[in-house]
């Protein structure tokens, strides 16, 4: 080893340059991390693949400026030098450096780090008078040469640089080494990666423009980080996350305080940041530091409903009194993501410097972004993904660059992609490398089960599944039987053994972890696992051998007390794949045809049918008992399973009013809850500090105010003291004439609650593990590993707990509490994104549906609505026919109010509004009009189009009496029966027709189908199974609940509480 000195120039946090001399040790053996290595390097971990045409060394400038391009999926064989990584670390800040480290660790990217500065023969020391750039170039070149020679010249090496002089200097020095510019490189070596080339152009454009920044200051400078930290410590400043009010994005933002860092302040509310100057370049989501203004300068928040509002969560009492108000003095962390923007129309761009365009983000909370581009004309009316680069104090707006074009605004595909990106969901098709990990299963080479190391239940147990009709991914099955002697019952829950096929750390595992869940949109879904697993090998289909993870209880026949629980891997063969209706029919003794039995002789068939029916009856008996136990503990029935009514042909039932849900739903749900609970116990007891649980904290009492007040207005008493009281009083709050009243009260109760969340047991005290909604002391998710990553984690924990019982070492060390907590947060975040995406896609479909209809003439646009909340200048309604919610205003911008005539017909007149707890009145010369809670009114639905944001629905009151729809021909489904199902289908059909036409028009339809392949992995328009799955997504977050159109899906989501919250 050779000792030498290395001189580096670092930038201090104040921006001063510091010269540092470091001891530097050189060695002969530094791993090359190439699979082609013949020199027996100690290449531990990830290595570069050998099946590329070349290896590439980006120089320092390229890594610093174009790291994003190097991140593009598909660009392979990249060697990052230590020299370049240091430059990123010291020159670009923590965010970019962390991204680089993440890239190097991610096995899905074919790239490695080469520690060139430790390699005796690759390292070059800096020469006297040599500029840093020159020296860096020489280091990377020298590393490239060493690498090429080390691999005995078997692979050509390309060095990319934006430095023209370097190209000239090094080009012809060494055969096998090629020096090219970034642009040449992309064009010649990766012509198929259009995304990389587009990104390159947009970034280089931005870099060129950057030099011509103005110097006039628009904002106060941010304070240096030492000053901020000292100020937070002393209590002079406050740290928190900036939340911009969507409805007043220009003016109103709040800083939500963050836990421990604010010990020294006695504030317990958010801090208001009013106006752009005070916000001082902070962007929604950033971690900021604020300074409180003197009390005399405090102001209050604006209170009245504003257009498009109405979905705000717990409607706080009208408070406009001054609140703590502050200004941003610094930013601790930028939390910028990818944003979708819309470019302005031509007229607006030609007047000014046309290369810099102010684009408007889709998210109203984000400021306009200045983009340098020469494609402004081509991009107008398109949605484009952009990233923000910087926001200097001299610039009124942040600067950014475009990443890729999504398509024309308003088109279905564009809008769906917009929704995904806005929720940071990036789904690429499963890569070939991932798919290679999948077990083979073809007619010639079928997959075969192996009974070794598994309990074989194929002969001994009658196993069956009960799912929605047409379900492909069956992740749970059941078994039940009396044990010999008659004293004991045995109940079994058998779940797809996903972790057998998805080893921890495999590419499939990493991809599933990143996705964290299957995403259900209104018209499609994106699976967490490749189809070969989710629809085949992991799916517990009937009549085939499958691997399962089982929980088997021995219960006392009479008391159903648990005598014994067995957990372990099993081999099963499901005998029956039932659907809910069929199972219920068997239970009811109705004639039913069981597919699996159709070929048998009558005698045999009757015997088998009797056996199956007996099992179903036993199961129902057990589930009733379990449910009763939880009811005693205070389990909440929040929203019944009203999906059923969706497909019901009974013309008397409107789309969303449920008929009685089938008991068998609850039976299956109860067994799953039981399994989840027992697995939670097992893993928590085995790993008290590092097990993954799902907990549901009790809600804050004040959140129940709206529920209690609204119920009181209707003459009901709601007791919210405990979950048990709440459940009981909700059960009693029934209006026999209007079942909607009870459902709306339950919706409000759900809105008042917080989300159920995943947590690592070591992160919260044990007395907080309690699941409020389910009334269980411990709970987790175990039963849906095909579509939830949390369940995959839990399966691994359960496997480890089982090996612990058997005194064998788990094959892999468990994740620590801290690591597991990070994972839990990630999954929580992705679940929220999944819920938001789903809600937004539903709203998109609702808008697309109404878009082509003339609200003045089309009867579809007039509907019955029920009022469920009173606001200052209007109220919130629910429209059962379309499953949507929204705000109705009784006062408009001109100050006119809604006034109803003799027959209830409304018109606008000048007057005033008066709000009461249970009604709102308008007074004008014609008299007083009253709108009362839970009353039905008639509204007109129209679309409020928006160029840059999503369209929204506008509701206008037509009459303060219920809507009388004209009678429909009996055999035609009228608007009354048009739920979201038909709505989605109709919109999809129109969109597909449009696509088809476009394809026919442009004879080269290749591009479109390629995009379709990329984005539509699974097209599952089966809304029925979708809704079933949606229920399981979890308790809806409050935002998603009180939506202006969370609609059917929103309501169903809340039912998650009763089934698998
Ligand atoms: Zn080597």
XYZ file of C-alpha atoms in Angstrom, residues 515-747:
233
model
C -44.839 -0.623 -5.813
C -45.938 -1.731 -2.319
C -49.444 -2.502 -3.502
C -51.501 -3.269 -6.556
C -52.983 -0.041 -7.884
C -56.653 -0.036 -8.797
C -57.835 2.723 -11.045
C -61.377 3.135 -12.289
C -60.691 1.329 -15.554
C -57.524 -0.703 -14.988
C -55.105 -2.001 -12.471
C -51.342 -2.207 -12.088
C -50.299 -5.419 -10.396
C -47.703 -5.651 -7.688
C -46.472 -9.028 -8.950
C -46.045 -10.382 -12.494
C -49.078 -12.221 -13.827
C -47.379 -15.614 -13.795
C -47.455 -15.347 -10.005
C -50.550 -13.278 -9.297
C -52.895 -15.070 -11.671
C -51.295 -18.497 -11.754
C -48.676 -20.046 -9.489
C -49.550 -18.064 -6.378
C -53.261 -18.024 -7.082
C -54.990 -20.776 -5.094
C -57.061 -21.998 -8.019
C -59.339 -25.003 -7.795
C -58.145 -28.495 -8.660
C -54.406 -27.781 -8.776
C -51.585 -28.228 -6.247
C -50.527 -24.971 -4.651
C -48.197 -23.851 -1.879
C -49.784 -22.071 1.054
C -48.973 -20.483 4.396
C -51.567 -21.772 6.801
C -52.975 -20.921 10.185
C -54.919 -23.838 11.687
C -56.856 -23.553 14.945
C -58.251 -26.309 17.106
C -61.391 -24.906 18.719
C -63.689 -26.227 21.391
C -66.832 -27.401 19.618
C -69.172 -25.683 22.066
C -67.370 -22.601 23.375
C -65.108 -22.135 20.344
C -62.246 -21.391 22.723
C -58.846 -21.862 21.078
C -56.970 -24.960 22.230
C -54.145 -24.948 19.792
C -52.847 -22.892 16.874
C -50.560 -24.219 14.193
C -48.704 -21.994 11.750
C -46.726 -23.324 8.820
C -46.164 -24.039 5.180
C -48.587 -26.411 3.510
C -49.397 -28.029 0.216
C -53.068 -27.728 -0.685
C -55.422 -28.503 -3.532
C -58.541 -26.379 -3.417
C -61.609 -28.465 -4.210
C -64.027 -25.675 -4.937
C -63.582 -22.184 -6.284
C -66.871 -20.667 -5.170
C -68.209 -17.196 -5.642
C -70.194 -15.357 -3.007
C -73.635 -15.764 -4.533
C -73.108 -19.469 -5.015
C -71.899 -20.017 -1.471
C -74.846 -18.050 -0.106
C -77.279 -20.029 -2.254
C -75.886 -23.292 -0.881
C -76.259 -21.970 2.645
C -79.818 -20.876 1.981
C -80.635 -24.310 0.601
C -81.467 -22.821 -2.770
C -80.827 -24.816 -5.933
C -77.309 -24.066 -7.090
C -74.937 -25.457 -9.628
C -71.435 -26.203 -8.457
C -69.179 -26.328 -11.475
C -66.756 -28.820 -9.950
C -69.549 -31.373 -9.475
C -71.355 -31.211 -12.792
C -69.643 -34.266 -14.233
C -70.315 -36.581 -11.304
C -73.031 -39.223 -10.994
C -76.088 -37.914 -9.118
C -75.417 -40.005 -5.980
C -71.847 -38.921 -5.731
C -72.778 -35.352 -6.459
C -75.364 -35.215 -3.699
C -72.895 -36.608 -1.179
C -70.226 -34.094 -2.127
C -72.716 -31.258 -2.114
C -73.875 -32.219 1.366
C -70.295 -32.299 2.576
C -69.574 -28.858 1.137
C -72.779 -27.368 2.505
C -72.009 -28.741 5.931
C -68.569 -27.127 5.829
C -70.096 -23.796 4.826
C -72.594 -24.027 7.660
C -69.901 -24.818 10.173
C -67.889 -21.892 8.891
C -70.847 -19.550 9.243
C -71.379 -20.738 12.776
C -67.755 -20.089 13.727
C -67.706 -16.678 12.026
C -70.890 -15.540 13.812
C -69.276 -16.397 17.081
C -66.052 -14.554 16.248
C -67.990 -11.535 15.114
C -70.016 -11.508 18.316
C -66.790 -11.555 20.291
C -65.477 -8.525 18.447
C -68.818 -6.745 18.736
C -68.570 -7.060 22.468
C -65.192 -5.393 22.245
C -66.697 -2.512 20.258
C -66.003 -3.303 16.625
C -67.410 -0.748 14.226
C -69.606 -1.478 11.291
C -68.900 1.574 9.262
C -70.131 1.057 5.794
C -71.830 -2.118 4.756
C -70.848 -4.073 1.707
C -73.001 -2.284 -0.753
C -71.125 -3.439 -3.838
C -73.793 -6.025 -4.249
C -76.371 -3.577 -5.352
C -74.136 -2.460 -8.169
C -74.785 -5.553 -10.200
C -78.268 -6.101 -8.970
C -80.881 -6.219 -11.682
C -83.669 -5.216 -9.347
C -85.006 -2.097 -10.957
C -86.376 -0.704 -7.740
C -83.008 -0.205 -6.210
C -80.906 2.767 -7.183
C -77.320 2.127 -7.926
C -75.957 2.864 -4.522
C -78.616 1.965 -2.043
C -77.594 -1.408 -0.821
C -79.767 -4.374 -0.383
C -78.838 -6.572 2.540
C -75.288 -7.719 2.073
C -74.758 -11.476 1.912
C -73.801 -13.012 5.191
C -71.144 -15.098 3.517
C -69.187 -11.906 2.844
C -68.925 -11.313 6.521
C -68.123 -14.935 7.165
C -65.102 -14.859 4.895
C -64.057 -11.437 6.169
C -64.317 -12.594 9.774
C -62.066 -15.611 9.137
C -59.490 -13.358 7.488
C -59.615 -10.900 10.366
C -59.110 -13.820 12.724
C -56.080 -15.076 10.803
C -54.590 -11.596 10.637
C -55.103 -11.161 14.358
C -53.472 -14.468 15.295
C -50.528 -13.890 12.995
C -50.134 -10.439 14.567
C -49.989 -12.073 18.001
C -47.474 -14.613 16.837
C -45.020 -12.234 15.206
C -45.376 -9.619 17.946
C -44.627 -12.190 20.641
C -41.692 -13.612 18.696
C -40.259 -10.224 17.741
C -41.464 -7.630 20.249
C -39.220 -4.956 18.747
C -39.428 -5.654 15.047
C -42.757 -7.006 13.847
C -45.009 -5.271 11.350
C -48.448 -4.468 12.735
C -51.403 -2.489 11.515
C -52.844 -0.189 14.115
C -55.715 2.214 14.173
C -55.539 4.945 16.786
C -58.746 6.203 18.397
C -59.928 9.432 16.767
C -59.818 12.811 18.437
C -63.170 13.576 19.988
C -63.514 17.004 18.394
C -63.489 15.363 14.954
C -66.834 13.834 15.809
C -68.512 17.239 16.199
C -69.980 17.285 12.723
C -71.345 13.775 13.111
C -72.870 14.492 16.491
C -74.377 17.819 15.403
C -75.823 16.465 12.198
C -77.317 13.464 13.959
C -78.789 15.684 16.647
C -80.402 17.833 13.984
C -82.159 14.715 12.793
C -83.181 13.646 16.284
C -80.567 10.951 16.865
C -78.047 10.737 19.668
C -74.568 9.604 18.802
C -72.312 8.606 21.657
C -68.654 8.737 20.711
C -67.077 7.964 24.064
C -65.773 4.584 22.967
C -65.854 2.514 19.815
C -68.471 0.328 21.466
C -70.770 3.270 22.248
C -70.258 4.653 18.787
C -71.080 1.332 17.145
C -74.209 0.976 19.237
C -75.529 4.470 18.674
C -74.839 4.272 14.941
C -76.880 1.083 14.810
C -79.796 2.930 16.379
C -79.629 6.027 14.193
C -81.881 4.629 11.498
C -84.573 6.477 9.608
C -86.950 3.737 8.426
C -88.055 5.902 5.517
C -84.589 6.835 4.271
C -81.758 4.313 4.582
C -79.358 6.922 3.211
C -79.430 8.793 6.507
C -77.774 5.981 8.391
C -75.226 5.490 5.676
C -74.300 9.149 5.613
C -73.863 9.132 9.377
C -71.522 6.190 9.027
C -69.610 8.017 6.320
